[in-house]
Amino acid sequence: MAARSGAAEALVLLLLCFGALEGAAGSEPPLKCEELRLGQYMCDEPKIDNSTQEPMNCTNHTAYVQCLPAPNITCKDHLGIEKVFTGHEVGFYKPIECRNVNGYSYKVAVALSLFLGWLGADRFYLGYPALGLLKFCTVGFCGIGSLIDFILISMQIVGPSDGSSYIIDYYGARLTRLSITNATFRKMQTYP
C-alpha cells in the first residue's frame, strides 16, 4: 500500500512538473502594440495644417498619429508597459508619410512661369537666381526656355531649390516622380 501511494505521489509530482514546463514553454512575451494586426487597433486621422495642407508636426518626411488598440487587447504600449486596453488609451504612434514644405506655392510658381517666365521671375521665386538672371538677359532664351520652364514647373519636375515640396491647396493624392536607382530591382528579360 505504501509503495502504491508513493507511486501515486511520484506520478502527481511528475505531472505537475511537466505541466509547469509546458506552461513556461507556451508563455510568449506580449506583443508590442505596433505589431497588432489591422482591425485590432484604430488610428486617428492626421491633423492637417491649413496653410500647408500637410499633417502637423511633419519632420523628415514623417508625421505620427495616435492609434488606440481595441478593447480587451493586451500589448505593450509606446512606453513599454504591458496592459489590457479599453479602447480609449493610446497604444502607439503610427508613422505616416508627409512632404516637407517651406512656403513655395505651386499656384504662384505656375503663374509666374506663365506670365513672367520670359523675365526669369519663376526661377528667382524658386531660388535659382543665376538661371533667373540668365533668362532675364536673354528674354527667356528667346521664349523657348520660358515654354520649357512652364512645362517643367507645371509637371512639378522643377521644384524649390532647397529640396522642399510645393504647397498645394488640397490634402490628398500628389504627383509622385518615379526614378530608377542602384537599389531598384531589375528583372532580367528573357526572349523566346
Coordinates of C-alpha atoms in Angstrom, one line a residue:
M1 CA 0.0 0.0 0.0
A2 CA 2.8 2.4 0.9
A3 CA 4.5 1.6 -2.5
R4 CA 1.3 2.3 -4.2
S5 CA 0.8 5.7 -2.6
G6 CA 4.5 6.6 -3.2
A7 CA 4.0 5.8 -6.9
A8 CA 0.8 7.9 -7.0
E9 CA 2.7 10.8 -5.4
A10 CA 5.5 10.5 -7.8
L11 CA 3.1 10.4 -10.7
V12 CA 1.3 13.5 -9.5
L13 CA 4.6 15.3 -8.9
L14 CA 5.8 14.3 -12.4
L15 CA 2.5 15.6 -14.0
L16 CA 2.9 18.9 -12.1
C17 CA 6.5 19.4 -13.2
F18 CA 5.6 18.5 -16.8
G19 CA 2.6 20.9 -16.7
A20 CA 4.8 23.7 -15.3
L21 CA 7.4 23.2 -18.0
E22 CA 4.7 23.1 -20.7
G23 CA 3.2 26.3 -19.3
A24 CA 6.6 28.0 -19.3
A25 CA 7.3 27.0 -22.8
G26 CA 3.9 28.1 -24.0
S27 CA 4.0 31.6 -22.5
E28 CA 5.2 34.1 -25.1
P29 CA 6.2 37.6 -24.3
P30 CA 3.4 40.0 -25.0
L31 CA 3.2 41.8 -28.4
K32 CA 4.2 45.4 -28.8
C33 CA 1.2 47.4 -29.8
E34 CA 2.9 48.3 -33.1
E35 CA 2.8 44.6 -34.1
L36 CA -1.0 44.4 -33.8
R37 CA -2.9 43.3 -37.0
L38 CA -5.3 45.5 -38.9
G39 CA -8.7 45.5 -37.1
Q40 CA -7.1 45.2 -33.7
Y41 CA -6.5 48.9 -33.5
M42 CA -7.8 52.2 -34.8
C43 CA -5.8 55.3 -35.7
D44 CA -6.9 58.9 -35.6
E45 CA -6.9 60.9 -38.8
P46 CA -3.9 63.2 -39.1
K47 CA -4.5 66.9 -38.1
I48 CA -3.9 68.9 -41.3
D49 CA -2.3 72.3 -41.2
N50 CA -4.5 74.7 -43.2
S51 CA -1.6 76.8 -44.5
T52 CA 0.5 73.9 -45.9
Q53 CA -2.1 71.1 -46.4
E54 CA 0.2 68.6 -44.8
P55 CA 0.0 66.8 -41.4
M56 CA 1.1 68.9 -38.5
N57 CA 4.5 68.2 -37.0
C58 CA 5.9 66.8 -40.2
T59 CA 9.7 66.4 -39.8
N60 CA 12.0 64.3 -42.1
H61 CA 9.0 63.3 -44.3
T62 CA 7.3 61.7 -41.3
A63 CA 4.4 62.6 -39.0
Y64 CA 2.8 60.5 -36.3
V65 CA -0.9 59.7 -35.5
Q66 CA -2.3 58.2 -32.3
C67 CA -3.5 54.6 -32.5
L68 CA -5.9 53.0 -30.0
P69 CA -5.9 49.2 -29.5
A70 CA -9.3 47.6 -29.5
P71 CA -11.0 46.8 -26.1
N72 CA -9.6 43.7 -24.3
I73 CA -6.3 43.6 -26.3
T74 CA -3.2 43.1 -24.2
C75 CA 0.0 44.5 -25.6
K76 CA 3.0 46.7 -24.6
D77 CA 2.2 50.4 -25.2
H78 CA 4.6 53.1 -26.6
L79 CA 6.2 53.3 -23.2
G80 CA 6.8 49.6 -23.0
I81 CA 4.2 49.0 -20.3
E82 CA 2.1 45.8 -20.7
K83 CA -1.6 46.4 -20.1
V84 CA -5.1 45.5 -21.2
F85 CA -6.7 48.3 -23.2
T86 CA -10.3 49.5 -23.0
G87 CA -10.3 51.2 -26.4
H88 CA -9.7 54.7 -25.1
E89 CA -6.0 54.7 -24.4
V90 CA -3.1 55.4 -26.8
G91 CA -1.2 52.3 -27.5
F92 CA 1.3 53.6 -30.1
Y93 CA 2.0 56.3 -32.6
K94 CA 1.9 55.2 -36.2
P95 CA 4.3 57.0 -38.7
I96 CA 2.7 58.4 -41.8
E97 CA 4.5 59.8 -44.8
C98 CA 4.3 63.6 -45.4
R99 CA 6.0 66.2 -47.5
N100 CA 8.3 68.9 -46.2
V101 CA 7.2 72.3 -47.4
N102 CA 8.9 75.7 -46.9
G103 CA 6.5 78.2 -48.2
Y104 CA 6.7 77.8 -52.0
S105 CA 3.2 77.8 -53.6
Y106 CA 2.6 75.7 -56.6
K107 CA 0.0 78.2 -58.0
V108 CA 2.3 81.1 -57.6
A109 CA 5.2 79.3 -59.3
V110 CA 3.0 78.3 -62.3
A111 CA 1.5 81.8 -62.6
L112 CA 5.0 83.4 -62.5
S113 CA 6.2 80.9 -65.1
L114 CA 3.3 81.6 -67.4
F115 CA 3.1 85.4 -67.2
L116 CA 6.7 86.5 -66.2
G117 CA 8.7 83.5 -67.2
W118 CA 10.4 85.4 -70.0
L119 CA 11.8 87.7 -67.3
G120 CA 13.1 84.8 -65.2
A121 CA 10.7 85.6 -62.3
D122 CA 9.8 81.9 -61.8
R123 CA 13.4 80.9 -61.3
F124 CA 14.1 83.8 -58.9
Y125 CA 11.0 82.8 -56.9
L126 CA 12.1 79.1 -56.7
G127 CA 15.6 80.1 -55.5
Y128 CA 17.6 79.8 -58.8
P129 CA 19.0 83.4 -59.1
A130 CA 21.7 82.5 -61.7
L131 CA 19.1 80.9 -64.1
G132 CA 16.7 83.8 -63.4
L133 CA 19.3 86.3 -64.4
L134 CA 20.2 84.4 -67.5
K135 CA 16.6 84.1 -68.5
F136 CA 16.2 87.9 -67.9
C137 CA 19.2 88.8 -70.0
T138 CA 18.2 86.5 -72.9
V139 CA 14.4 87.3 -72.7
G140 CA 13.6 83.7 -71.6
F141 CA 16.1 82.2 -74.1
C142 CA 14.1 83.8 -76.9
G143 CA 10.8 82.3 -75.5
I144 CA 11.9 78.7 -75.8
G145 CA 13.3 78.5 -72.3
S146 CA 10.1 80.1 -70.9
L147 CA 8.0 77.4 -72.6
I148 CA 10.2 74.6 -71.3
D149 CA 10.3 76.0 -67.8
F150 CA 6.5 76.4 -67.8
I151 CA 6.1 72.7 -68.7
L152 CA 8.7 71.6 -66.2
I153 CA 7.2 73.6 -63.3
S154 CA 3.6 72.6 -64.2
M155 CA 4.6 68.9 -64.1
Q156 CA 6.5 69.5 -60.8
I157 CA 9.7 68.3 -62.2
V158 CA 11.4 71.6 -61.3
G159 CA 10.7 72.5 -57.7
P160 CA 12.2 74.8 -55.0
S161 CA 15.9 74.9 -54.8
D162 CA 16.0 73.9 -51.1
G163 CA 14.6 70.4 -52.0
S164 CA 11.3 71.1 -50.3
S165 CA 7.9 70.4 -51.9
Y166 CA 5.3 72.9 -53.2
I167 CA 2.4 73.9 -51.1
I168 CA -0.7 72.6 -53.0
D169 CA -4.2 73.7 -52.0
Y170 CA -5.6 70.3 -51.2
Y171 CA -4.8 67.4 -49.0
G172 CA -4.7 64.1 -50.9
A173 CA -3.0 62.4 -53.8
R174 CA 0.0 64.1 -55.4
L175 CA 2.2 63.6 -58.3
T176 CA 5.0 61.2 -57.5
R177 CA 8.1 61.1 -59.6
L178 CA 9.4 57.6 -60.2
S179 CA 13.1 57.1 -60.6
I180 CA 15.5 54.2 -61.1
T181 CA 18.5 54.0 -58.7
N182 CA 21.1 51.4 -57.9
A183 CA 18.7 50.0 -55.3
T184 CA 15.9 49.3 -57.9
F185 CA 15.3 45.7 -58.5
R186 CA 15.6 44.9 -62.2
K187 CA 14.2 41.6 -63.6
M188 CA 16.2 40.2 -66.5
Q189 CA 14.2 39.9 -69.7
T190 CA 14.0 36.6 -71.4
Y191 CA 13.3 36.5 -75.1
P192 CA 11.6 33.5 -76.7

